[in-house]
Amino acid sequence: MKRIHCGPCSWISSNVIGSQSNPVCVCVCVFRPMSRHSKLQKQVLALYRHFLRAGRDKPGFIPRIRDEFRENARIKKTDVMHIEYLYRRGQRQLEQLKDVNTKQLGSFSKPKDQS
């Protein structure tokens, strides 16, 4: 049984595929690569987790939270000003959601174009 040192995760692994001259480790890091997030990305992910926790006890909130974050995930990563604006807005909305008196979410929508 051949054992190699896996560079990405520093494991000594016996899960090896490939030729003897070019062995490849098949460990957890291959299936779940480590990704590095910027500070702002980490803040947004933490905000998302906080929203999910706060909306757990309020019916109908979780799907709305997921939809809102998925919709805003399409924003280009280079549009930092817009992302920061949405992050600050999300923090304010989270405080409202945490309020025990909050029973439902309101929303504003653009009227459909009348052609």
Short mmCIF file of C-alpha atoms in Angstrom, two decimals:
data_model
loop_
_atom_site.label_atom_id
_atom_site.label_comp_id
_atom_site.label_asym_id
_atom_site.label_seq_id
_atom_site.Cartn_x
_atom_site.Cartn_y
_atom_site.Cartn_z
CA MET A 1 0.00 0.00 0.00
CA LYS A 2 1.56 3.29 -1.14
CA ARG A 3 1.32 6.29 1.17
CA ILE A 4 1.93 9.87 0.06
CA HIS A 5 1.93 13.26 1.69
CA CYS A 6 -0.97 15.43 0.54
CA GLY A 7 0.14 19.02 0.04
CA PRO A 8 -3.19 20.87 0.35
CA CYS A 9 -4.30 19.30 3.61
CA SER A 10 -0.99 17.95 4.99
CA TRP A 11 -2.37 14.45 5.49
CA ILE A 12 -0.38 11.29 5.02
CA SER A 13 -2.80 9.33 2.86
CA SER A 14 -3.04 5.79 1.60
CA ASN A 15 -5.95 6.71 -0.70
CA VAL A 16 -3.82 7.03 -3.80
CA ILE A 17 -4.75 6.93 -7.47
CA GLY A 18 -2.67 7.51 -10.57
CA SER A 19 0.61 6.02 -11.73
CA GLN A 20 3.55 5.19 -9.48
CA SER A 21 5.55 8.04 -10.98
CA ASN A 22 2.70 10.53 -10.47
CA PRO A 23 0.56 9.48 -7.47
CA VAL A 24 -2.44 11.60 -6.53
CA CYS A 25 -3.99 11.69 -3.06
CA VAL A 26 -7.75 11.16 -2.90
CA CYS A 27 -8.55 12.60 0.50
CA VAL A 28 -11.17 14.99 1.82
CA CYS A 29 -9.42 18.03 0.36
CA VAL A 30 -9.97 16.72 -3.18
CA PHE A 31 -13.70 16.56 -2.68
CA ARG A 32 -14.02 19.75 -0.64
CA PRO A 33 -11.38 22.20 -1.81
CA MET A 34 -10.36 24.94 0.57
CA SER A 35 -11.57 28.29 -0.69
CA ARG A 36 -10.37 31.57 0.62
CA HIS A 37 -12.94 34.27 1.06
CA SER A 38 -12.39 38.00 1.34
CA LYS A 39 -13.31 39.79 4.55
CA LEU A 40 -16.49 41.11 2.95
CA GLN A 41 -17.47 37.64 1.71
CA LYS A 42 -17.00 36.25 5.22
CA GLN A 43 -19.15 39.05 6.63
CA VAL A 44 -21.93 38.34 4.11
CA LEU A 45 -21.83 34.60 4.87
CA ALA A 46 -22.01 35.33 8.60
CA LEU A 47 -24.95 37.68 7.99
CA TYR A 48 -26.71 34.91 6.04
CA ARG A 49 -26.21 32.47 8.94
CA HIS A 50 -27.53 35.05 11.41
CA PHE A 51 -30.60 35.59 9.22
CA LEU A 52 -31.28 31.84 9.07
CA ARG A 53 -30.98 31.54 12.84
CA ALA A 54 -33.21 34.56 13.48
CA GLY A 55 -35.84 33.36 10.99
CA ARG A 56 -36.00 29.82 12.37
CA ASP A 57 -38.82 30.62 14.80
CA LYS A 58 -40.85 32.69 12.35
CA PRO A 59 -42.88 30.80 9.75
CA GLY A 60 -42.30 31.68 6.12
CA PHE A 61 -39.11 33.62 6.69
CA ILE A 62 -36.50 31.03 5.68
CA PRO A 63 -37.57 30.70 2.01
CA ARG A 64 -37.72 34.48 1.67
CA ILE A 65 -34.26 34.87 3.19
CA ARG A 66 -32.80 32.23 0.87
CA ASP A 67 -34.44 33.78 -2.19
CA GLU A 68 -33.16 37.25 -1.33
CA PHE A 69 -29.58 36.06 -0.82
CA ARG A 70 -29.67 33.92 -3.99
CA GLU A 71 -30.95 36.86 -6.00
CA ASN A 72 -28.18 39.12 -4.70
CA ALA A 73 -25.53 36.42 -5.24
CA ARG A 74 -25.66 37.35 -8.93
CA ILE A 75 -24.07 40.73 -8.20
CA LYS A 76 -20.54 40.94 -9.56
CA LYS A 77 -17.86 40.48 -6.91
CA THR A 78 -16.17 43.62 -8.21
CA ASP A 79 -19.21 45.78 -7.34
CA VAL A 80 -17.97 46.28 -3.78
CA MET A 81 -19.90 49.49 -3.09
CA HIS A 82 -23.22 47.83 -3.93
CA ILE A 83 -22.35 44.75 -1.87
CA GLU A 84 -21.38 46.90 1.13
CA TYR A 85 -24.63 48.85 0.79
CA LEU A 86 -26.65 45.62 0.76
CA TYR A 87 -24.63 44.30 3.71
CA ARG A 88 -25.42 47.38 5.83
CA ARG A 89 -29.07 47.20 4.76
CA GLY A 90 -29.12 43.52 5.71
CA GLN A 91 -27.74 44.30 9.16
CA ARG A 92 -30.59 46.76 9.75
CA GLN A 93 -33.14 44.22 8.49
CA LEU A 94 -31.65 41.55 10.74
CA GLU A 95 -32.16 43.77 13.78
CA GLN A 96 -35.80 44.21 12.77
CA LEU A 97 -36.18 40.46 12.27
CA LYS A 98 -34.76 39.76 15.73
CA ASP A 99 -37.43 42.00 17.26
CA VAL A 100 -40.04 39.84 18.98
CA ASN A 101 -42.83 42.02 17.56
CA THR A 102 -41.89 41.21 13.95
CA LYS A 103 -44.49 38.87 12.52
CA GLN A 104 -44.02 39.21 8.75
CA LEU A 105 -41.77 40.68 6.11
CA GLY A 106 -42.89 43.47 3.86
CA SER A 107 -41.44 44.03 0.45
CA PHE A 108 -41.41 46.59 -2.27
CA SER A 109 -41.63 45.50 -5.86
CA LYS A 110 -41.37 47.35 -9.12
CA PRO A 111 -44.62 47.60 -11.02
CA LYS A 112 -44.67 45.55 -14.21
CA ASP A 113 -44.25 47.54 -17.40
CA GLN A 114 -47.53 48.12 -19.14
CA SER A 115 -47.01 47.67 -22.87
#
